[in-house]
Short mmCIF file of C-alpha atoms in Angstrom, two decimals:
data_model
loop_
_atom_site.label_atom_id
_atom_site.label_comp_id
_atom_site.label_asym_id
_atom_site.label_seq_id
_atom_site.Cartn_x
_atom_site.Cartn_y
_atom_site.Cartn_z
CA MET A 7 92.59 159.88 119.69
CA VAL A 8 93.64 157.12 121.52
CA SER A 9 96.78 157.87 124.50
CA SER A 10 98.94 155.43 122.45
CA GLU A 11 99.61 155.41 118.90
CA PRO A 12 101.42 151.88 117.95
CA ASP A 13 101.74 152.84 114.23
CA ALA A 14 103.47 156.25 114.83
CA PRO A 15 106.42 157.21 112.70
CA LYS A 16 109.46 156.21 114.85
CA GLY A 17 112.43 158.97 114.72
CA LEU A 18 112.46 161.13 117.62
CA PRO A 19 115.53 160.92 119.99
CA SER A 20 115.26 159.82 123.43
CA ASN A 21 116.68 162.85 124.91
CA PHE A 22 114.27 165.02 122.56
CA VAL A 23 113.49 168.18 124.81
CA TRP A 24 109.50 169.09 124.84
CA GLY A 25 107.36 170.84 127.23
CA PHE A 26 105.23 173.93 126.67
CA ALA A 27 105.60 177.80 126.25
CA THR A 28 104.06 180.92 127.28
CA ALA A 29 105.00 184.69 127.50
CA ALA A 30 105.02 186.77 130.36
CA TYR A 31 102.81 189.55 129.21
CA GLN A 32 100.04 187.03 127.88
CA ILE A 33 99.85 185.21 131.18
CA GLU A 34 101.16 187.09 134.29
CA GLY A 35 99.09 190.07 135.29
CA GLY A 36 99.93 191.84 138.30
CA VAL A 37 101.55 194.63 136.21
CA ASN A 38 101.53 197.04 139.33
CA GLU A 39 102.62 194.65 141.73
CA GLY A 40 106.07 193.46 143.08
CA GLY A 41 107.53 196.63 141.62
CA ARG A 42 107.04 196.00 138.01
CA GLY A 43 107.20 198.81 135.88
CA PRO A 44 105.04 199.51 132.64
CA CYS A 45 105.56 198.01 129.39
CA ILE A 46 104.65 199.24 125.88
CA TRP A 47 101.87 196.90 125.79
CA ASP A 48 100.39 198.30 128.88
CA LYS A 49 99.81 201.17 127.37
CA PHE A 50 98.87 200.03 124.12
CA MET A 51 96.27 198.12 125.69
CA HIS A 52 94.57 201.00 127.59
CA LEU A 53 94.32 203.30 124.50
CA GLU A 54 91.30 205.05 124.08
CA PRO A 55 89.37 203.96 121.83
CA SER A 56 90.46 200.69 122.59
CA ARG A 57 92.74 198.81 119.89
CA THR A 58 92.49 195.77 121.67
CA ASN A 59 88.84 194.66 121.66
CA GLY A 60 88.30 196.66 124.94
CA VAL A 61 90.66 194.05 126.98
CA ASN A 62 94.08 194.33 128.59
CA GLY A 63 96.61 192.24 130.59
CA ASP A 64 96.27 193.81 133.71
CA VAL A 65 95.15 190.26 135.21
CA ALA A 66 95.29 187.88 132.05
CA CYS A 67 95.83 184.53 133.29
CA ASP A 68 96.86 185.99 136.70
CA HIS A 69 100.20 183.62 136.90
CA TYR A 70 101.81 186.13 139.18
CA HIS A 71 99.72 184.73 141.82
CA LYS A 72 99.05 181.21 140.45
CA LEU A 73 102.62 180.35 140.00
CA GLU A 74 102.38 177.11 141.87
CA GLU A 75 99.50 175.62 140.55
CA ASP A 76 100.52 176.51 137.04
CA LEU A 77 103.93 174.45 137.81
CA ASP A 78 102.04 171.78 139.41
CA LEU A 79 100.05 171.65 135.82
CA LEU A 80 103.36 171.38 133.98
CA ALA A 81 104.60 168.49 136.39
CA LYS A 82 101.00 166.68 135.70
CA TYR A 83 101.24 166.68 132.23
CA GLY A 84 105.17 165.24 131.90
CA ALA A 85 106.69 168.31 130.49
CA ARG A 86 110.75 167.68 130.42
CA ALA A 87 110.89 171.62 129.99
CA TYR A 88 109.08 175.12 130.00
CA ARG A 89 109.60 178.01 127.81
CA LEU A 90 108.98 181.05 129.70
CA SER A 91 109.76 184.65 129.03
CA ILE A 92 111.01 187.36 131.39
CA ALA A 93 109.31 190.78 131.78
CA TRP A 94 111.93 193.32 131.16
CA SER A 95 110.01 195.97 133.20
CA ARG A 96 109.77 193.42 136.04
CA ILE A 97 113.58 192.96 136.53
CA ILE A 98 114.72 196.74 135.75
CA PRO A 99 111.16 198.68 135.98
CA LEU A 100 112.69 201.65 134.01
CA GLY A 101 114.54 199.59 131.62
CA GLY A 102 117.93 201.53 131.27
CA ARG A 103 121.44 200.24 131.79
CA HIS A 104 121.91 202.47 134.89
CA ASP A 105 118.57 202.40 136.34
CA PRO A 106 117.83 200.27 139.34
CA VAL A 107 117.39 196.43 139.44
CA ASN A 108 113.95 195.39 141.02
CA GLU A 109 114.68 192.71 143.58
CA GLU A 110 111.22 191.90 143.83
CA GLY A 111 110.88 190.67 140.26
CA ILE A 112 114.12 188.58 140.69
CA ALA A 113 112.57 187.14 143.49
CA PHE A 114 109.57 186.14 141.52
CA TYR A 115 111.52 184.62 138.60
CA ASN A 116 113.83 182.81 141.15
CA SER A 117 110.61 181.22 142.61
CA LEU A 118 109.49 180.19 139.06
CA ILE A 119 112.90 178.44 138.07
CA ASN A 120 113.48 176.94 141.32
CA GLY A 121 109.93 175.54 141.02
CA LEU A 122 110.56 174.27 137.86
CA LEU A 123 113.55 172.37 138.74
CA ALA A 124 112.32 171.02 141.89
CA ARG A 125 109.48 169.59 139.52
CA GLY A 126 112.45 168.35 137.26
CA ILE A 127 111.23 170.48 134.73
CA GLN A 128 114.15 172.42 132.78
CA PRO A 129 113.47 176.41 132.06
CA TRP A 130 114.00 177.75 128.60
CA ILE A 131 114.13 181.48 129.11
CA THR A 132 113.20 184.04 126.54
CA LEU A 133 114.80 187.30 127.36
CA TYR A 134 112.31 189.39 124.80
CA HIS A 135 108.92 188.38 124.24
CA TRP A 136 107.67 192.07 122.89
CA ASP A 137 107.37 193.61 126.30
CA LEU A 138 109.79 196.72 126.10
CA PRO A 139 109.81 198.90 129.31
CA GLN A 140 107.71 202.00 128.39
CA ALA A 141 109.99 204.31 130.08
CA LEU A 142 112.62 203.24 127.34
CA HIS A 143 110.25 204.07 124.69
CA ASP A 144 109.58 207.51 126.29
CA ARG A 145 113.29 208.39 126.97
CA TYR A 146 114.41 207.91 123.23
CA GLY A 147 112.05 205.79 120.91
CA GLY A 148 113.14 202.32 122.00
CA TRP A 149 113.93 200.04 119.39
CA LEU A 150 114.01 203.01 117.03
CA ASN A 151 117.13 204.07 118.73
CA VAL A 152 119.66 201.47 117.47
CA GLU A 153 122.71 202.66 119.69
CA GLU A 154 121.06 203.40 122.92
CA VAL A 155 118.42 200.15 122.94
CA GLN A 156 121.32 197.62 122.30
CA LYS A 157 123.25 198.82 125.29
CA ASP A 158 120.33 198.62 127.73
CA PHE A 159 119.38 195.47 126.42
CA GLY A 160 122.79 194.26 126.87
CA ARG A 161 122.70 195.34 130.37
CA TYR A 162 119.11 193.57 131.30
CA ALA A 163 120.59 190.20 129.69
CA ARG A 164 123.67 190.65 132.11
CA VAL A 165 121.37 190.88 134.99
CA CYS A 166 119.23 187.73 134.03
CA PHE A 167 122.61 185.84 133.25
CA GLU A 168 124.03 186.82 136.64
CA ARG A 169 120.91 185.97 138.51
CA PHE A 170 119.57 183.15 136.80
CA GLY A 171 122.00 181.43 134.89
CA ASP A 172 123.47 179.26 137.74
CA ARG A 173 120.31 177.30 136.85
CA THR A 174 118.96 177.92 133.72
CA LYS A 175 120.91 176.38 131.06
CA ASN A 176 118.86 177.37 127.87
CA TRP A 177 118.38 181.14 126.65
CA ILE A 178 116.54 182.74 123.90
CA THR A 179 117.40 186.24 123.13
CA LEU A 180 114.40 187.40 121.14
CA ASN A 181 110.96 186.08 120.33
CA GLU A 182 109.45 186.80 116.71
CA PRO A 183 111.65 189.96 115.81
CA TRP A 184 109.86 190.05 112.36
CA ILE A 185 106.50 190.58 114.06
CA VAL A 186 108.04 193.28 116.59
CA SER A 187 109.25 195.20 113.44
CA ILE A 188 106.07 194.57 110.95
CA HIS A 189 103.30 194.66 113.66
CA GLY A 190 104.57 197.03 115.74
CA TYR A 191 106.36 199.74 113.02
CA SER A 192 104.61 199.06 109.72
CA ILE A 193 100.93 197.99 110.28
CA GLY A 194 100.67 198.98 113.61
CA ILE A 195 98.44 196.32 115.23
CA ASP A 196 100.83 195.63 118.04
CA ALA A 197 102.67 197.93 120.56
CA PRO A 198 103.78 200.60 120.29
CA GLY A 199 101.29 200.93 117.09
CA ARG A 200 103.30 203.13 115.09
CA SER A 201 102.15 203.16 111.27
CA SER A 202 101.91 205.38 108.35
CA THR A 203 99.40 203.18 106.84
CA ASN A 204 97.00 202.37 109.44
CA LYS A 205 94.59 205.27 109.97
CA LEU A 206 94.15 204.18 113.95
CA CYS A 207 97.79 205.44 114.35
CA ALA A 208 99.10 208.81 115.06
CA GLU A 209 102.55 208.42 114.54
CA GLY A 210 105.08 206.21 112.30
CA ASP A 211 106.81 205.89 108.89
CA SER A 212 105.95 202.39 107.53
CA THR A 213 108.57 202.99 104.74
CA ARG A 214 111.44 203.33 107.13
CA GLU A 215 110.82 202.44 110.69
CA PRO A 216 110.43 198.71 110.46
CA TRP A 217 113.70 198.55 109.09
CA ILE A 218 115.52 200.55 111.97
CA VAL A 219 113.61 198.45 114.29
CA ALA A 220 114.92 195.31 112.82
CA LYS A 221 118.53 196.37 113.01
CA ALA A 222 118.22 197.50 116.84
CA LEU A 223 116.73 193.96 117.36
CA ILE A 224 119.60 192.02 115.52
CA MET A 225 122.22 194.10 117.42
CA SER A 226 120.54 193.99 120.57
CA HIS A 227 120.49 190.31 120.24
CA ALA A 228 123.98 190.16 118.97
CA ARG A 229 125.21 192.07 122.22
CA ALA A 230 123.10 189.55 124.65
CA ALA A 231 124.64 186.42 122.96
CA SER A 232 128.16 187.59 122.44
CA LEU A 233 128.01 188.62 126.04
CA TYR A 234 126.91 184.94 127.09
CA ASN A 235 129.42 183.46 124.95
CA LYS A 236 132.14 185.32 126.23
CA GLU A 237 131.31 185.85 130.08
CA PHE A 238 128.95 183.22 131.20
CA LYS A 239 128.99 180.03 128.84
CA PRO A 240 132.43 179.03 130.13
CA THR A 241 131.28 178.69 133.89
CA GLN A 242 127.68 178.21 133.18
CA GLY A 243 127.88 175.94 130.50
CA GLY A 244 124.53 176.85 128.79
CA SER A 245 123.10 177.30 125.27
CA ILE A 246 121.89 180.67 123.23
CA GLY A 247 119.62 180.99 120.70
CA VAL A 248 116.72 182.94 118.98
CA SER A 249 113.12 182.15 118.31
CA LEU A 250 112.02 183.32 114.63
CA SER A 251 108.77 182.84 113.33
CA GLY A 252 107.00 182.63 110.05
CA ASP A 253 105.10 180.70 107.31
CA TYR A 254 106.44 178.25 104.71
CA PHE A 255 105.42 179.38 101.47
CA GLU A 256 104.59 177.56 98.20
CA PRO A 257 104.59 178.98 94.58
CA TRP A 258 100.84 179.62 93.67
CA ASP A 259 101.48 178.16 90.37
CA PRO A 260 103.65 175.41 90.60
CA GLU A 261 104.42 175.78 87.00
CA ASP A 262 105.64 179.13 86.64
CA PRO A 263 109.26 179.98 87.68
CA ARG A 264 108.24 183.55 88.65
CA ASP A 265 105.72 182.02 91.83
CA HIS A 266 108.85 179.88 92.70
CA GLU A 267 111.11 182.91 93.04
CA ALA A 268 108.31 184.68 94.86
CA ALA A 269 107.67 181.99 97.58
CA GLU A 270 111.49 182.07 98.08
CA ARG A 271 111.60 185.76 98.16
CA ARG A 272 108.86 185.75 100.53
CA MET A 273 110.85 183.47 102.89
CA GLU A 274 114.01 185.47 102.59
CA PHE A 275 111.85 188.81 103.74
CA GLN A 276 110.49 187.06 106.60
CA PHE A 277 113.35 184.46 107.70
CA GLY A 278 116.63 185.69 106.07
CA TRP A 279 115.96 189.10 107.28
CA PHE A 280 117.02 187.96 110.55
CA ALA A 281 118.56 184.50 110.21
CA ASN A 282 121.20 185.76 107.81
CA PRO A 283 122.71 188.48 110.27
CA MET A 284 122.15 186.02 113.48
CA MET A 285 123.05 182.91 112.08
CA LEU A 286 125.60 183.58 109.55
CA ALA A 287 126.81 186.98 110.48
CA GLN A 288 126.00 188.24 106.74
CA ASP A 289 124.04 191.16 105.51
CA TYR A 290 120.46 190.75 104.62
CA PRO A 291 119.40 188.65 101.76
CA ALA A 292 120.28 189.86 98.21
CA PRO A 293 116.41 190.07 97.31
CA MET A 294 115.90 192.58 100.26
CA ARG A 295 118.90 194.77 99.23
CA ALA A 296 117.42 194.95 95.70
CA GLN A 297 114.31 196.22 96.50
CA LEU A 298 114.92 198.24 99.74
CA GLY A 299 118.26 199.50 98.91
CA ASP A 300 119.60 202.06 101.41
CA ARG A 301 116.36 202.01 103.78
CA LEU A 302 117.73 198.90 104.91
CA PRO A 303 120.61 200.14 107.49
CA ALA A 304 123.94 198.83 106.63
CA PHE A 305 126.00 196.74 108.91
CA THR A 306 129.33 198.24 109.86
CA ASP A 307 132.52 196.08 109.99
CA VAL A 308 132.49 196.29 113.94
CA GLU A 309 128.97 195.24 114.01
CA LEU A 310 129.85 192.33 111.63
CA ALA A 311 132.61 191.19 114.16
CA LEU A 312 129.97 191.24 116.98
CA LEU A 313 127.69 189.28 115.17
CA ARG A 314 130.53 186.88 114.49
CA GLU A 315 131.07 186.69 118.24
CA ALA A 316 127.35 186.29 118.90
CA GLN A 317 127.81 182.33 117.61
CA LEU A 318 124.08 180.62 118.18
CA ASP A 319 123.95 177.17 119.52
CA PHE A 320 120.24 176.85 117.90
CA TYR A 321 117.41 178.02 115.69
CA GLY A 322 114.61 178.41 117.65
CA MET A 323 111.41 178.13 115.14
CA ASN A 324 107.89 178.97 115.77
CA TYR A 325 105.61 177.49 113.13
CA TYR A 326 102.19 177.33 112.64
CA THR A 327 100.92 177.25 109.23
CA ALA A 328 101.72 177.78 105.43
CA GLN A 329 100.74 179.69 102.56
CA PHE A 330 101.01 180.03 98.80
CA ALA A 331 102.95 182.95 97.04
CA ARG A 332 101.91 184.50 93.89
CA HIS A 333 104.51 187.02 92.15
CA ARG A 334 103.43 190.49 91.04
CA SER A 335 104.00 192.08 87.84
CA THR A 336 103.94 195.57 89.12
CA LEU A 337 106.63 197.48 91.03
CA ALA A 338 106.86 197.10 94.72
CA GLU A 339 105.14 199.90 96.75
CA GLU A 340 107.26 201.84 99.22
CA ILE A 341 105.46 200.27 102.28
CA ASP A 342 105.82 196.71 101.16
CA TYR A 343 107.51 194.23 103.42
CA LYS A 344 106.43 190.99 101.70
CA GLY A 345 109.24 190.81 98.82
CA ASN A 346 106.30 192.13 96.31
CA VAL A 347 104.21 188.95 96.49
CA ASP A 348 100.57 188.02 97.21
CA GLU A 349 99.91 185.47 99.86
CA LEU A 350 96.96 183.38 99.49
CA SER A 351 95.63 180.10 101.11
CA GLN A 352 94.79 178.66 97.91
CA ASN A 353 96.76 177.80 94.65
CA ASN A 354 96.24 178.58 91.16
CA VAL A 355 93.45 175.47 90.70
CA GLY A 356 91.91 176.24 94.01
CA VAL A 357 93.23 173.57 96.56
CA PRO A 358 93.85 174.80 99.91
CA ILE A 359 96.79 174.80 101.92
CA GLY A 360 95.08 173.21 104.58
CA GLU A 361 91.90 173.18 106.07
CA PRO A 362 90.37 175.69 108.14
CA SER A 363 91.37 176.20 112.30
CA GLY A 364 89.86 178.16 114.85
CA ILE A 365 91.47 181.36 113.67
CA TRP A 366 91.63 182.61 110.20
CA TRP A 367 95.37 182.74 109.39
CA LEU A 368 96.12 179.28 110.55
CA ARG A 369 95.69 176.38 108.22
CA PRO A 370 97.72 173.04 109.22
CA ALA A 371 100.04 172.27 106.42
CA PRO A 372 102.47 169.62 108.29
CA GLU A 373 104.09 168.26 105.10
CA ARG A 374 105.02 172.10 104.66
CA PHE A 375 106.26 172.02 107.91
CA ARG A 376 108.91 169.07 106.83
CA LYS A 377 109.69 171.25 104.01
CA HIS A 378 110.44 174.19 106.15
CA LEU A 379 112.49 172.34 108.54
CA VAL A 380 114.76 171.08 105.54
CA ARG A 381 114.96 174.30 104.00
CA ILE A 382 116.10 176.05 107.42
CA TYR A 383 118.34 173.54 108.36
CA LYS A 384 120.25 173.46 104.84
CA LYS A 385 120.66 177.30 105.06
CA TYR A 386 121.70 177.79 108.48
CA GLY A 387 123.14 174.23 109.96
CA LYS A 388 122.07 174.60 113.61
CA PRO A 389 120.06 172.53 115.46
CA ILE A 390 116.36 173.25 115.63
CA TYR A 391 114.10 173.45 118.39
CA ILE A 392 110.47 173.79 117.62
CA THR A 393 109.83 176.89 120.34
CA GLU A 394 106.19 177.18 119.37
CA ASN A 395 103.57 175.15 117.60
CA GLY A 396 99.97 175.04 118.03
CA CYS A 397 96.35 176.16 116.93
CA PRO A 398 92.70 176.90 118.39
CA CYS A 399 89.83 174.39 117.37
CA PRO A 400 87.37 175.35 114.93
CA GLY A 401 84.67 177.32 116.76
CA GLU A 402 86.68 176.93 120.21
CA GLU A 403 86.22 180.71 121.05
CA LYS A 404 82.52 180.10 121.41
CA MET A 405 82.75 176.60 123.23
CA SER A 406 81.88 175.74 126.58
CA LYS A 407 84.75 174.25 128.87
CA GLU A 408 83.10 171.10 128.56
CA GLU A 409 83.51 171.27 125.08
CA SER A 410 86.64 172.91 124.62
CA VAL A 411 88.37 170.22 126.76
CA LYS A 412 87.55 167.55 123.94
CA ASP A 413 89.90 168.97 121.50
CA GLU A 414 90.56 166.52 119.05
CA TYR A 415 91.43 168.88 116.23
CA ARG A 416 94.19 170.06 118.31
CA GLN A 417 95.39 166.60 119.23
CA ARG A 418 95.28 165.90 115.36
CA TYR A 419 97.24 168.91 114.86
CA PHE A 420 100.00 168.09 117.23
CA ALA A 421 100.31 164.46 116.15
CA THR A 422 100.74 165.32 112.41
CA HIS A 423 103.17 168.05 113.03
CA LEU A 424 105.06 165.72 115.43
CA ASP A 425 105.05 163.12 112.26
CA ALA A 426 106.46 166.04 110.45
CA ILE A 427 109.41 166.44 112.66
CA VAL A 428 109.95 162.88 112.46
CA GLY A 429 110.25 162.95 108.47
CA ALA A 430 112.47 166.04 108.82
CA ILE A 431 114.83 163.87 111.08
CA GLN A 432 114.71 161.24 108.21
CA ASP A 433 115.74 163.78 106.05
CA GLY A 434 118.83 164.69 107.88
CA VAL A 435 117.43 167.24 110.10
CA GLU A 436 118.88 167.87 113.68
CA VAL A 437 115.47 168.58 115.33
CA ALA A 438 115.96 168.52 119.10
CA GLY A 439 112.96 169.90 121.06
CA TYR A 440 109.52 170.77 120.73
CA PHE A 441 107.43 173.54 122.69
CA ALA A 442 103.58 173.10 122.24
CA TRP A 443 101.89 176.66 122.11
CA SER A 444 100.34 177.23 124.50
CA LEU A 445 100.39 175.89 128.20
CA MET A 446 97.04 177.71 129.05
CA ASP A 447 94.39 179.79 126.83
CA ASN A 448 95.84 183.69 127.38
CA LEU A 449 95.72 186.89 126.03
CA GLU A 450 96.09 186.81 122.39
CA TRP A 451 97.84 190.25 122.32
CA GLY A 452 95.56 192.75 120.36
CA LEU A 453 92.85 189.84 119.55
CA GLY A 454 91.97 189.76 123.52
CA TYR A 455 90.93 186.56 125.12
CA SER A 456 88.65 185.13 122.58
CA TYR A 457 90.94 182.76 120.45
CA ARG A 458 92.21 179.82 122.58
CA PHE A 459 95.43 178.37 121.78
CA GLY A 460 95.97 176.68 125.42
CA VAL A 461 95.98 172.94 126.29
CA THR A 462 94.62 174.02 129.50
CA PHE A 463 91.10 175.98 129.37
CA THR A 464 91.21 179.12 131.20
CA ASP A 465 88.16 180.52 132.72
CA TYR A 466 88.45 183.97 132.48
CA GLU A 467 85.97 184.98 135.08
CA THR A 468 86.99 182.65 137.74
CA LEU A 469 90.74 181.93 136.58
CA GLU A 470 89.94 178.08 137.13
CA ARG A 471 92.33 176.10 135.03
CA THR A 472 91.14 172.61 133.36
CA PRO A 473 93.47 170.29 131.52
CA LYS A 474 92.37 169.67 127.96
CA GLU A 475 92.55 166.34 126.68
CA SER A 476 95.57 167.09 124.51
CA ALA A 477 97.77 168.45 127.49
CA LEU A 478 97.33 164.88 129.04
CA LYS A 479 97.95 163.26 125.56
CA LEU A 480 101.37 165.24 124.33
CA ARG A 481 103.64 163.07 126.27
CA SER A 482 102.50 159.94 124.88
CA MET A 483 102.45 161.32 121.38
CA ILE A 484 106.19 161.99 121.74
CA GLU A 485 106.85 158.81 123.50
CA ASP A 486 105.46 156.99 120.64
CA ARG A 487 107.60 158.60 118.15
CA MET A 488 110.99 158.04 120.16
CA SER A 489 113.21 155.95 118.37
CA THR A 490 114.17 153.96 121.80
#
């Protein structure tokens, strides 16, 4: 790929926000330094036998000690913005609303924010990217206690708004609450690893806990967004949103109306589950109520009023891939969380949704990305920021540094997905920004360090960072697609 694409479609606004994204636990390390308390991932990654391929996040990319070097990388790549997350237990080690604030943690994030601004890069801060303080899980069950956890999250959000909001103007309350609920409390492959269907898990109830956790996340989000709107936005002048994840679904058999319904139902179980309450201050989607009944906790009038106060400025979209949905003729199992559909990578005549990537679940489908943007914008009417988008190249987990940096596959992925954004803008969608996942190869949660999503090669032995070609070309890819 050349650094300039004169034939690239035009349509990105000149003020289009773009940059790279990371999450605290995936890159920071320094887990026992600077007054940080343990989070649920610290405990989960040290379980015996290992549930995380024998690795942990104690060092990760050592961003805690390599902060200036990583900020220089962002500047070298020309980023306008950087999406990061704050580790709750680095700010309030025990997590609770009556627990002490850790000034060393505040100082670390002040250095990060000030370093970004000094380089002309705008910080975009995610308050929660999966790392609940372990003390709150031990104290009252964490996300399983709807009333307690939202009060503690509200206090944590207040501390962040008070201490960082004078310089940080863009806030994301939660990252991917669907993953937190399903991976953590239904199938048990993420912290805290609760499941009644996963034989490795000692505790959990997959029929009920995910729905309780989701309500706790929704109401915690509402507390933080309402607080920001009432007490901080008038003086700080920032914006607040949420980042929701999920695939776009096509009908497995385009001629079967039941598969069309299945595709829509699958997306309602993924996006509508959170977006209906968060974006519209409404109950969960009707297909969820029909299937799950009273296992879905109801919203009270007081809670709906709080959700209305938690008006959001944007929809953060984490998008990677698409799938086909096929209806099932049998009744939904009690443990089902997909809307009683089969998820498939090929349709009824064997056509794949996209070519393979470097990880089994991701197949590029940029034309479906465009459809997804249109669908979400029509339903929720908020400006959309792509808060994550990226891929590992095929075979990249086995490549040398020299091979990995020549990441033509990733460059093509970025280019085609940026083309899809231009197409969606032509369709009338307001897409205002794009964050590539990720700034550097990092800890892919339970999968460990094998899969490389970064635009920077990380040598996990030496912790040396080496820019891949995509890191140096993303700026021109975006500028080539700007209208002016």
